[in-house]
CSV table of C-alpha atoms and ligand atoms in Angstrom, one decimal:
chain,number,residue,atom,x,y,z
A,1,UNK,CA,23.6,-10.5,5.3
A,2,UNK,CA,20.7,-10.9,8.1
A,3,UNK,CA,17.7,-13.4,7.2
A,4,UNK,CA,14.4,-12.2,7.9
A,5,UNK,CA,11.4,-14.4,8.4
A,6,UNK,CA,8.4,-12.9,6.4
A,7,UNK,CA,5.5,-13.6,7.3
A,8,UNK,CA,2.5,-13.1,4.8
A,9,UNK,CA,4.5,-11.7,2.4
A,10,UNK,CA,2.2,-12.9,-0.5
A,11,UNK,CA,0.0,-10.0,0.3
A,12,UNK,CA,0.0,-6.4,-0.3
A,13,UNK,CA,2.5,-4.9,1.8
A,14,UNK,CA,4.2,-8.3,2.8
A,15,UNK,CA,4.9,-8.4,-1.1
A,16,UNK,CA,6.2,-4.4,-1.5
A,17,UNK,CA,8.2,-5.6,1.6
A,18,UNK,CA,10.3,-8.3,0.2
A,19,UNK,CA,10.6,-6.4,-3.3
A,20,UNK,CA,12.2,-3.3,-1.5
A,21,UNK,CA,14.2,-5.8,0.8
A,22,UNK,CA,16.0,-7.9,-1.9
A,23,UNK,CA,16.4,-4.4,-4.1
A,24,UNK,CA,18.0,-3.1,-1.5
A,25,UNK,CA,19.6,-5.6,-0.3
A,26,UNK,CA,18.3,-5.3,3.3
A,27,UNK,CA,18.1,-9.2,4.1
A,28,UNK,CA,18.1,-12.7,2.9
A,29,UNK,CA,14.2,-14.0,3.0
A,30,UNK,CA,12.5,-16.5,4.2
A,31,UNK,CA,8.6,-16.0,3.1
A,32,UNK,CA,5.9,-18.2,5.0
A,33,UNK,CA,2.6,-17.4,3.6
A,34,UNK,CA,-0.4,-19.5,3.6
A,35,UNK,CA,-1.8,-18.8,0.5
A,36,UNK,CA,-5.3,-16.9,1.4
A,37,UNK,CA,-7.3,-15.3,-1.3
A,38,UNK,CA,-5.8,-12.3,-0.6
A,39,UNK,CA,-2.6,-13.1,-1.7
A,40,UNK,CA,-0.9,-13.9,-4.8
A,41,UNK,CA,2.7,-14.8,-6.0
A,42,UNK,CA,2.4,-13.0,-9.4
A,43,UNK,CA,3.2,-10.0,-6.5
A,44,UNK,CA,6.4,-11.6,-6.2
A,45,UNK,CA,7.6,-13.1,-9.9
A,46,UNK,CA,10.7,-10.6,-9.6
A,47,UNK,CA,12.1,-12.6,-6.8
A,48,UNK,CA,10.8,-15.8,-8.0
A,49,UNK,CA,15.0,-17.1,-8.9
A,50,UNK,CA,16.6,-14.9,-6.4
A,51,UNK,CA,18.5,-17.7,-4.4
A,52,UNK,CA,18.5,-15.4,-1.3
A,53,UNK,CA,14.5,-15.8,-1.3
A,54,UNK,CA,12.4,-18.8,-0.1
A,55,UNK,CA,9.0,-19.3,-0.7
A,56,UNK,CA,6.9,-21.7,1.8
A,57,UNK,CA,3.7,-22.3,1.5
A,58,UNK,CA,2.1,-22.7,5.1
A,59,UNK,CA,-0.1,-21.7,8.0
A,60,UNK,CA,1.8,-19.1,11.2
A,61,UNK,CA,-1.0,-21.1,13.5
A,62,UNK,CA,1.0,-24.2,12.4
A,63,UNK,CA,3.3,-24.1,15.2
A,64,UNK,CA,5.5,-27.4,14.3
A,65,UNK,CA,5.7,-25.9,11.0
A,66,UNK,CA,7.4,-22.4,12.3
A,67,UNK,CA,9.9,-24.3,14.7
A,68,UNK,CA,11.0,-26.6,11.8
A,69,UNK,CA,11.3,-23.0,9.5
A,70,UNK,CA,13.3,-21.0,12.5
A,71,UNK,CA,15.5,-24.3,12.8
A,72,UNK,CA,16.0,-24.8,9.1
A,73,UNK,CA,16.9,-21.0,8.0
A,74,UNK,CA,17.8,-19.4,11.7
A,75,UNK,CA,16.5,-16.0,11.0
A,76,UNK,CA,17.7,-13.0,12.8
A,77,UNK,CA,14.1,-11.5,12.8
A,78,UNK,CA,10.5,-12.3,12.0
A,79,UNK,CA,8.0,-9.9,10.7
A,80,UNK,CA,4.7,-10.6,11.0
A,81,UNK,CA,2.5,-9.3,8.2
A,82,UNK,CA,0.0,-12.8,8.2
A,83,UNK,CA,-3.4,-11.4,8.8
A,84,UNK,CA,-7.0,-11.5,8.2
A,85,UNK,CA,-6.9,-8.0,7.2
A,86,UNK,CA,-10.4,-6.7,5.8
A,87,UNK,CA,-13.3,-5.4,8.0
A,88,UNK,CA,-15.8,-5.8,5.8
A,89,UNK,CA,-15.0,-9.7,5.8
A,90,UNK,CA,-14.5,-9.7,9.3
A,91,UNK,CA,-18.2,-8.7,9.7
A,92,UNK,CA,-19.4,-11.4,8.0
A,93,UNK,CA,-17.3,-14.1,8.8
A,94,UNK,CA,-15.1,-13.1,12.5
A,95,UNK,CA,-14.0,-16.4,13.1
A,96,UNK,CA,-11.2,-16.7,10.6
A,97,UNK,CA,-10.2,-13.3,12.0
A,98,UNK,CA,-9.6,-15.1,15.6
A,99,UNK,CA,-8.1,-18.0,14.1
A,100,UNK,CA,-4.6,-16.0,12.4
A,101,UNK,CA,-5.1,-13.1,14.0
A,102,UNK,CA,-5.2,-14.0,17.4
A,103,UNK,CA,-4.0,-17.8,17.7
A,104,UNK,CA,-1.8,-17.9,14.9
A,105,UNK,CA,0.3,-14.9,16.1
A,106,UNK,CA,0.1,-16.5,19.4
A,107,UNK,CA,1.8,-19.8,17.9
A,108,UNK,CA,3.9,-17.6,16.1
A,109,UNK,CA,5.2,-16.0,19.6
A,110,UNK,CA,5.3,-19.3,21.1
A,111,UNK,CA,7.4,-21.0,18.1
A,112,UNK,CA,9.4,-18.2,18.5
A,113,UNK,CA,10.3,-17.9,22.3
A,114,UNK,CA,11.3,-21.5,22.1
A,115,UNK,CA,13.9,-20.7,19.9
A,116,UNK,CA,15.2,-17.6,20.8
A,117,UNK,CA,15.9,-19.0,24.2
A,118,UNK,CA,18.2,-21.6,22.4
A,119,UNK,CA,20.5,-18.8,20.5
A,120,UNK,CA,23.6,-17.9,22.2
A,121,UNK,CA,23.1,-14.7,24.0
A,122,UNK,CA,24.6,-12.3,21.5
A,123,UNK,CA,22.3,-14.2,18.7
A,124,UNK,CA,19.4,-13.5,21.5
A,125,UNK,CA,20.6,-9.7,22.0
A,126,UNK,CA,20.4,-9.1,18.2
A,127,UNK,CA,17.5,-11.3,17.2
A,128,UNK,CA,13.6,-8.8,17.0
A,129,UNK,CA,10.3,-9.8,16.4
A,130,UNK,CA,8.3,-7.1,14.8
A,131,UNK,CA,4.3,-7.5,14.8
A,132,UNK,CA,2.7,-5.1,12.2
A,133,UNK,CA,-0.3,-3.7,13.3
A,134,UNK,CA,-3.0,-1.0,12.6
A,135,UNK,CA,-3.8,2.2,13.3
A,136,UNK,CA,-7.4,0.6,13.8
A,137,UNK,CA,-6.9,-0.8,17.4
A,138,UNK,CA,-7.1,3.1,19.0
A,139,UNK,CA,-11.0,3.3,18.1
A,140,UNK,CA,-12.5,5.9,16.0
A,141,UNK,CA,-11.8,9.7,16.9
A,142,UNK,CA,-14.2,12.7,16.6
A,143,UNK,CA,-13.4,15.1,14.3
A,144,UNK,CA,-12.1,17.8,17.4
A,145,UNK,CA,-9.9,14.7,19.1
A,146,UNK,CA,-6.2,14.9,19.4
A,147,UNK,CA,-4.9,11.9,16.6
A,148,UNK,CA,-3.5,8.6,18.0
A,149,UNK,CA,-0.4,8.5,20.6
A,150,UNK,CA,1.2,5.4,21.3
A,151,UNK,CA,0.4,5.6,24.9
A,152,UNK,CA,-3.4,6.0,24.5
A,153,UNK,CA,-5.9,2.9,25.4
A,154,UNK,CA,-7.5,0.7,22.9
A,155,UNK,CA,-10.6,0.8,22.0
A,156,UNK,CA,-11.2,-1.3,18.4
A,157,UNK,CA,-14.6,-1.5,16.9
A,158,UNK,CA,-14.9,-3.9,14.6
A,159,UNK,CA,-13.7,-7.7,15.0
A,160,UNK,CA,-10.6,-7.1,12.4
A,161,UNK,CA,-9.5,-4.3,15.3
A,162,UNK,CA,-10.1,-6.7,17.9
A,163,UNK,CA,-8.4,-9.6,16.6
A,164,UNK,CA,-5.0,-7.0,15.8
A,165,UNK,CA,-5.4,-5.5,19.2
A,166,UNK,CA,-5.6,-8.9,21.0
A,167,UNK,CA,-2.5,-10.0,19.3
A,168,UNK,CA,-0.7,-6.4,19.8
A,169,UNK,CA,-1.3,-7.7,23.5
A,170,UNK,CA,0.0,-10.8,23.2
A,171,UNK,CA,3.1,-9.7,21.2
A,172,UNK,CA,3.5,-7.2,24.8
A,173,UNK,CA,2.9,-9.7,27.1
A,174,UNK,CA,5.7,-12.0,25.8
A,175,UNK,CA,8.2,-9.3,25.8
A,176,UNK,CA,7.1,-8.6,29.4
A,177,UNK,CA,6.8,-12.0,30.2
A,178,UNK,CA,9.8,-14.0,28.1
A,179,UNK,CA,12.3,-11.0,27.4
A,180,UNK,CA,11.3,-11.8,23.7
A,181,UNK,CA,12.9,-8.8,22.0
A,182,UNK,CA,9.4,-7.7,20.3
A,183,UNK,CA,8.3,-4.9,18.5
A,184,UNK,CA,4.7,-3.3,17.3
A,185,UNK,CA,4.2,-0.7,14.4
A,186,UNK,CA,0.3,0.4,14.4
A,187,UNK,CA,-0.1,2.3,10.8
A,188,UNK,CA,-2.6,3.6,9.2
A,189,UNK,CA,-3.9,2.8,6.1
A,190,UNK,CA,-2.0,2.4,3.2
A,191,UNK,CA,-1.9,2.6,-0.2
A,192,UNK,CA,0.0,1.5,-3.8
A,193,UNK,CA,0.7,-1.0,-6.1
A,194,UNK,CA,-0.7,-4.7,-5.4
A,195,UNK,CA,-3.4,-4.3,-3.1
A,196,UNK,CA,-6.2,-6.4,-3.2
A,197,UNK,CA,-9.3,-5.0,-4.6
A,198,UNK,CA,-11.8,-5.2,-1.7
A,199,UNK,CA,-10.5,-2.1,-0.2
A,200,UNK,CA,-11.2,0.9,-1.0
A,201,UNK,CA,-9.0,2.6,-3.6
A,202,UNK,CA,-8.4,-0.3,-5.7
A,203,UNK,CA,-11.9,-0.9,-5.9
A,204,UNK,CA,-12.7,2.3,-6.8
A,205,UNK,CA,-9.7,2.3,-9.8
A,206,UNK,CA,-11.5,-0.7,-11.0
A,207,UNK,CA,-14.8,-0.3,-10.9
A,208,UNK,CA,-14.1,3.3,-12.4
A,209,UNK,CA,-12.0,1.4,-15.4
A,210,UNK,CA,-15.7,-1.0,-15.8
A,211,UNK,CA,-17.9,2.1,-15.7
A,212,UNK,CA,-19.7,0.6,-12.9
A,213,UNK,CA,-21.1,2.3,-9.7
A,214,UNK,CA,-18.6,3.2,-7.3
A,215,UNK,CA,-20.0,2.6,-4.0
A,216,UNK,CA,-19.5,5.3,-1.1
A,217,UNK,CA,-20.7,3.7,2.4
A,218,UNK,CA,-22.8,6.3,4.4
A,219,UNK,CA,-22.3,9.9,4.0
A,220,UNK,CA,-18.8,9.5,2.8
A,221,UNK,CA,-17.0,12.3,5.3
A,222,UNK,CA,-15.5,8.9,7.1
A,223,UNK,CA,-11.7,10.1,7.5
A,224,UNK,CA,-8.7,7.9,7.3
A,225,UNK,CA,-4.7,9.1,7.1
A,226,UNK,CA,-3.5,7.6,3.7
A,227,UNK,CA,0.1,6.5,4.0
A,228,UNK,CA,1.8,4.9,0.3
A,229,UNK,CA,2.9,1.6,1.0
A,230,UNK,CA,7.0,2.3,-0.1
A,231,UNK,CA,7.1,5.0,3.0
A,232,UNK,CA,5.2,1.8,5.2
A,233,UNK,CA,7.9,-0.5,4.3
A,234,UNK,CA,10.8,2.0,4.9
A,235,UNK,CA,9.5,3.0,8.5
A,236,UNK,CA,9.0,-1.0,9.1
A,237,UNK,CA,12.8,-1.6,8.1
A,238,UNK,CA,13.9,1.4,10.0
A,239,UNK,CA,12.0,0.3,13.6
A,240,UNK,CA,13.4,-3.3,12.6
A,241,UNK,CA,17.2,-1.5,12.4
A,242,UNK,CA,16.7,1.1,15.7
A,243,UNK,CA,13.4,1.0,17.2
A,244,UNK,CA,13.8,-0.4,21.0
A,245,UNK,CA,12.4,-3.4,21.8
A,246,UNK,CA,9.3,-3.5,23.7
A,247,UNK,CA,8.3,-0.3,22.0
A,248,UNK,CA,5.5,0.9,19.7
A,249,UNK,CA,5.8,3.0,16.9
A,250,UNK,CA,3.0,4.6,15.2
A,251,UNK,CA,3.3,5.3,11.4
A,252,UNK,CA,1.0,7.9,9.5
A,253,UNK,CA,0.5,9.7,6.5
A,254,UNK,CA,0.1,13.0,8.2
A,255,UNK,CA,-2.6,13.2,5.3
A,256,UNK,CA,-6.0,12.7,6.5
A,257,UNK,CA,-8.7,12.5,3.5
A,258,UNK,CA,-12.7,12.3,3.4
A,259,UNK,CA,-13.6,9.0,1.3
A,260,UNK,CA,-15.5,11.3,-1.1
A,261,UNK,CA,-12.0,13.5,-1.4
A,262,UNK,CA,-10.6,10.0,-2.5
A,263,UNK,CA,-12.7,8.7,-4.9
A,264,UNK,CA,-13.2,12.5,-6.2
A,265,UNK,CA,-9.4,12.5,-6.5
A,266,UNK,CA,-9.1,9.1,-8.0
A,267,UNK,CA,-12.1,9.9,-10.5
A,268,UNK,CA,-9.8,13.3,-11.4
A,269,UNK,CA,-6.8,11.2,-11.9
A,270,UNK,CA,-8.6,9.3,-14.5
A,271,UNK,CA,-10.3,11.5,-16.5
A,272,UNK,CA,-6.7,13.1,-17.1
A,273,UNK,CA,-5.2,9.7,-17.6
A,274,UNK,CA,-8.0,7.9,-19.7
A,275,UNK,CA,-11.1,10.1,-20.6
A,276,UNK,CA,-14.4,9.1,-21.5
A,277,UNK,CA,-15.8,11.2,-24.0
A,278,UNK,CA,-19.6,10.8,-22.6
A,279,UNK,CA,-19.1,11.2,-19.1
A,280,UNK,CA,-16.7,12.1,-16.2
A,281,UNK,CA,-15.8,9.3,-13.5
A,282,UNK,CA,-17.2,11.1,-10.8
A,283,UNK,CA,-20.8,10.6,-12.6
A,284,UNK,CA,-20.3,6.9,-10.9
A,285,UNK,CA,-20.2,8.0,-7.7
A,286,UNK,CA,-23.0,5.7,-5.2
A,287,UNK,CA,-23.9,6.4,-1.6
A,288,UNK,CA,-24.6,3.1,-0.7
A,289,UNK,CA,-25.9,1.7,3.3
A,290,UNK,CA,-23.2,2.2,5.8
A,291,UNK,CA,-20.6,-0.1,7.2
A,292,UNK,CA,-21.8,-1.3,10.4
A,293,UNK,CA,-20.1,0.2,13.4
A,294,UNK,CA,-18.0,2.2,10.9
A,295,UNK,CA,-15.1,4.3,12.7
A,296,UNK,CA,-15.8,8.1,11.5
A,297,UNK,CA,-11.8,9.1,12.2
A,298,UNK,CA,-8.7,8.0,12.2
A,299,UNK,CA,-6.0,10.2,12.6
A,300,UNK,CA,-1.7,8.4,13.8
A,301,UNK,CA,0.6,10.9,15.4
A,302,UNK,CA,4.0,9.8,14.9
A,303,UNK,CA,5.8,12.1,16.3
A,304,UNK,CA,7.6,9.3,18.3
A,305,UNK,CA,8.9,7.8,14.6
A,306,UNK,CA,9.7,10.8,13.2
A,307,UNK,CA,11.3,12.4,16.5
A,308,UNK,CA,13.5,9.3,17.6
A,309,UNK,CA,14.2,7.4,14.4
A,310,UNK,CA,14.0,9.9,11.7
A,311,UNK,CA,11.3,8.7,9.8
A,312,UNK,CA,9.8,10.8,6.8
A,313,UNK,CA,7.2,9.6,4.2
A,314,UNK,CA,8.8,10.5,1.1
A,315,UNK,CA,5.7,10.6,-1.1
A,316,UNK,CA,2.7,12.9,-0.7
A,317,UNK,CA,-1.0,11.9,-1.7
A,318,UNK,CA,-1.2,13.4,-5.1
A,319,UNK,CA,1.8,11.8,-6.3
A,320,UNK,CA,1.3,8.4,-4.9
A,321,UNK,CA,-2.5,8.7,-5.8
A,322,UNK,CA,-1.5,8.9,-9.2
A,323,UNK,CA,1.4,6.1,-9.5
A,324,UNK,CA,-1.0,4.1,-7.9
A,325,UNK,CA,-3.8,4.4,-10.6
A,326,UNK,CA,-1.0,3.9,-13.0
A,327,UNK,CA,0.2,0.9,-11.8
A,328,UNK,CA,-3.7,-1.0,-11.8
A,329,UNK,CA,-4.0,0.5,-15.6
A,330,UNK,CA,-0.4,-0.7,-16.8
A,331,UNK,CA,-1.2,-4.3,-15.0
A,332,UNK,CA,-4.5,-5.1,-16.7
A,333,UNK,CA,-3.2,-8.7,-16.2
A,334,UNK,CA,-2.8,-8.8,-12.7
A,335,UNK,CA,-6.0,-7.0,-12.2
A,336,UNK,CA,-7.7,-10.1,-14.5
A,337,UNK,CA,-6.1,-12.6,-12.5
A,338,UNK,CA,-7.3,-11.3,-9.4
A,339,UNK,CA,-10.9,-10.3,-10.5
A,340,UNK,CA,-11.5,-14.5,-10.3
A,341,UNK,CA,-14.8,-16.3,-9.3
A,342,UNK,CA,-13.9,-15.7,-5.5
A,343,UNK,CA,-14.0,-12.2,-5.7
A,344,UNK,CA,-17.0,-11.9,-7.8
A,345,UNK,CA,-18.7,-14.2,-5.1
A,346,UNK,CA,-17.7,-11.6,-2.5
A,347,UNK,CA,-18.6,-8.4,-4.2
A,348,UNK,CA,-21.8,-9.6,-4.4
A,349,UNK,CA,-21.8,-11.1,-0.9
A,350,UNK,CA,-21.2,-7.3,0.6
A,351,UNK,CA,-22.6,-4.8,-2.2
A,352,UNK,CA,-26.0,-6.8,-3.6
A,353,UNK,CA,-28.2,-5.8,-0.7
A,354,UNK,CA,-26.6,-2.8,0.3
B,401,LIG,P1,-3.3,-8.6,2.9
B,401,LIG,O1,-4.7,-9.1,3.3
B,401,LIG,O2,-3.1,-8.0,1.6
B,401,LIG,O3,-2.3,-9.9,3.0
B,401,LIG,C1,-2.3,-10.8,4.0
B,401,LIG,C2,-1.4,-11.9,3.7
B,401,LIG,O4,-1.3,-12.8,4.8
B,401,LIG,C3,-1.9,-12.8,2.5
B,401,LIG,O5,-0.8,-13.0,1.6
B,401,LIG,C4,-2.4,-14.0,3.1
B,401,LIG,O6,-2.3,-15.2,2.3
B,401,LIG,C5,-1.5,-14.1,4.3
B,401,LIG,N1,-2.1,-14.9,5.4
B,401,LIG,C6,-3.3,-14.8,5.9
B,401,LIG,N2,-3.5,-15.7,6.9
B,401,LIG,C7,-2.3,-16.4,7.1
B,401,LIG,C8,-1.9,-17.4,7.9
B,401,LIG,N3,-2.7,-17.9,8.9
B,401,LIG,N4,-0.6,-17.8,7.8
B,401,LIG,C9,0.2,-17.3,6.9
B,401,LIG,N5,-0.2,-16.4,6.0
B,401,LIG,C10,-1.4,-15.9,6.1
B,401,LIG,O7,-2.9,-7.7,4.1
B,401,LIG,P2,-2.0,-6.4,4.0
B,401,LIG,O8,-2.9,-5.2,3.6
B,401,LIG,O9,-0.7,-6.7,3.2
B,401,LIG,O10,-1.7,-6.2,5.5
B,401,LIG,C11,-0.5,-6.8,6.1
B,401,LIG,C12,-0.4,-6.5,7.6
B,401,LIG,O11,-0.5,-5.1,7.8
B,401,LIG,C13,-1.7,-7.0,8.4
B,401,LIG,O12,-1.2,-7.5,9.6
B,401,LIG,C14,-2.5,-5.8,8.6
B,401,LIG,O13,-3.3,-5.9,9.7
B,401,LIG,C15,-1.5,-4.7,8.7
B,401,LIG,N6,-2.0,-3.4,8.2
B,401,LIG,C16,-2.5,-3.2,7.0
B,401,LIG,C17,-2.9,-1.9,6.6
B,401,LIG,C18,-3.5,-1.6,5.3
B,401,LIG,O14,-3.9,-0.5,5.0
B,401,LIG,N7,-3.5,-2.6,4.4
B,401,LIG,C19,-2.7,-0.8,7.5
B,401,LIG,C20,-2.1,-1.1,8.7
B,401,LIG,C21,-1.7,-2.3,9.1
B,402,LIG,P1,-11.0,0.1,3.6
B,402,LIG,O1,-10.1,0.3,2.4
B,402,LIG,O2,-11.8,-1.1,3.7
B,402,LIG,O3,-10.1,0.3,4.9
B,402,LIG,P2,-10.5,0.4,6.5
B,402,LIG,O4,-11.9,0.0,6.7
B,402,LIG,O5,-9.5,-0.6,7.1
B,402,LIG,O6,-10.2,1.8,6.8
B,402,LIG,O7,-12.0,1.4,3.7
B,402,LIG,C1,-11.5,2.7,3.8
B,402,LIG,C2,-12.7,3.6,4.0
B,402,LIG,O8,-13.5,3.5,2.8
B,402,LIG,C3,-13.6,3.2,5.2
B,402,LIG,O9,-14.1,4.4,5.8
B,402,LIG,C4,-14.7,2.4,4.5
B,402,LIG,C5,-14.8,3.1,3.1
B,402,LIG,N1,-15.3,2.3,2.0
B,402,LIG,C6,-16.3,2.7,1.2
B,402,LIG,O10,-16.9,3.8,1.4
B,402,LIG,N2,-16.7,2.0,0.2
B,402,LIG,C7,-16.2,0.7,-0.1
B,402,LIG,O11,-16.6,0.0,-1.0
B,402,LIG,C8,-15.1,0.3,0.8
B,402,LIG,C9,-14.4,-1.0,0.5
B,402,LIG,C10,-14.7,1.1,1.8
């Protein structure tokens, strides 16, 4: 069986990643993951004694660190999940967005070229680096504009966009430059079990289960294309299997949704699932200040994923809206766990004065 290097894979899709990949027995894993407060190993207790998973605690900026891992587990591939991933947090505080984004997948390339130039040339031929990425890099589209090809410019607006569009360069100039056999998905956003409550449905699911105000930025008719994170991780493994290096694939939900759609849909979900008998969830609803440069749309064609590789999500929004819900009511302990000090201090770093 291959080994995969996962990077980040203490965090949401990193996490639903690895679960799927030992199920299924895709690879052996290696997990780097430095631990941010976005992460948590609770995510991963299932895999906790599985001997064909490896759990190390570290920094992809750390380059001596990488080339000792690569050397000491010679994986066939490396996916790169590590990121600063929130643009909220990236307003406030860019620099840590720079600092993993940017030079720690560049130390991450550079660990990597090192080594891959010292396999024998089948081991070269057969070894991928895949760089996970965001639909977030194309810019913001009006609600007339065509939805995102691979081959259209970048244009990010928000530091978290820039930080993943500097390193999608950097993972193409080393395939241009090296011959590193790289790879770049740019999805959209995703959705399911384990994701950190900062963004936006799992906030919303929890603050609905509090009774407390559940905050809307702006007008709410911002779009975004809602992908579950299962059919994420599928289309990863698949472009890790078949996609052709030095490619981009763009993955999508082909489900574009307001924000108020989703919290109106999330505040249905809930009154089925656990009603209040004074009021209805959508009675919580706040329009609160705007986002900062907030994109309006963001719409992935991935017609190249589908078309070459034979990609399908298998889940559609209802359904995966409501396992989602599901899975934050059936894990009150998780939900406690995360809902620490830290995450207090940041709701009221972005929501007091807003
Ligand atoms: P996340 O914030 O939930 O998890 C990120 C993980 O990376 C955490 O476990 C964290 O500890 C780890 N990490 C951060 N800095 C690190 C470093 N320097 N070294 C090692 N580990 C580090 O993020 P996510 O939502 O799981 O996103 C994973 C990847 O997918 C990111 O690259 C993100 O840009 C991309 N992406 C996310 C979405 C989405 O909707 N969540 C959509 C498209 C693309
Ligand atoms: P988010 O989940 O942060 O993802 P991204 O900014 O990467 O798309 O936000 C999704 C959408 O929801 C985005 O348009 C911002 C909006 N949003 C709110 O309206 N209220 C909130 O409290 C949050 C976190 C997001």
């Amino acid at each position: 069986m291959q080994t995969i290097l996962v990077t980040g894979g203490a965090g949401f899709i990193g996490a639903n990643f690895i679960l799927l990949a030992r199920r299924l027995q895709w690879a052996n894993i290696v997990n780097l993951d430095k631990l941010t407060y976005a992460s948590n190993l609770e995510n991963l207790a299932e895999v906790q004694a599985d001997k064909n998973y490896n759990f190390i605690q570290g920094d992809i900026a750390n380059f001596e660190l990488v080339t000792y891992l690569l050397e000491q587990y010679h994986p066939d591939a490396i996916i790169n999940f590590a990121a600063e991933s929130h643009v909220d947090r990236s307003i406030f505080s860019p620099q840590e967005f720079i600092q993993t984004n940017v030079v720690g997948t560049f130390q991450l390339l550079e660990a990597s070229r090192f080594y891959w130039h010292k396999l024998s040339f089948e081991q070269q031929k057969k070894f991928r680096f895949l760089h996970i990425s965001t639909d977030e890099v194309y810019g913001s589209l009006t609600p007339q504009e065509q939805a995102f090809r691979e081959d259209m410019p970048y244009a990010p607006n928000s530091p978290y966009a820039a930080s993943k569009a500097a390193s999608d360069h950097f993972v193409r100039a080393y395939y241009h430059t090296y011959g590193l056999p790289t790879l770049t998905t740019n999805c959209s956003n995703n959705y399911g079990p384990m994701q950190f409550p900062e963004k936006l449905i799992p906030l919303i699911i929890l603050n609905a289960i509090d009774s407390k105000p559940l905050p809307i930025y702006g007008d709410g008719q911002n779009i975004r294309d809602w992908l579950y994170v299962i059919d994420h991780c599928q289309a990863i493994y698949l472009v890790l299997k078949q996609g052709k290096t030095g490619e981009t694939y763009n993955i999508g939900g082909m489900n574009e949704q307001s924000n108020v759609k989703v919290v109106e849909k999330i505040c249905a979900i809930l009154d089925e699932l656990v009603p209040q008998p004074n009021f209805h969830y959508s009675s919580l609803i706040t329009f609160v200040q705007d986002r900062p440069g907030h994109d309006r749309r963001y719409a992935i064609n991935c017609h190249k994923l589908s078309h070459e590789l034979g990609w399908q999500p298998q889940e559609n929004f209802d359904s995966g809206l409501i396992k989602t819900v599901k899975w934050y009511l059936n894990n009150i302990s998780w939900v406690n766990q995360v809902r620490s000090g830290s995450y207090q201090k940041w709701l009221k770093q972005n929501y007091e004065n807003r």
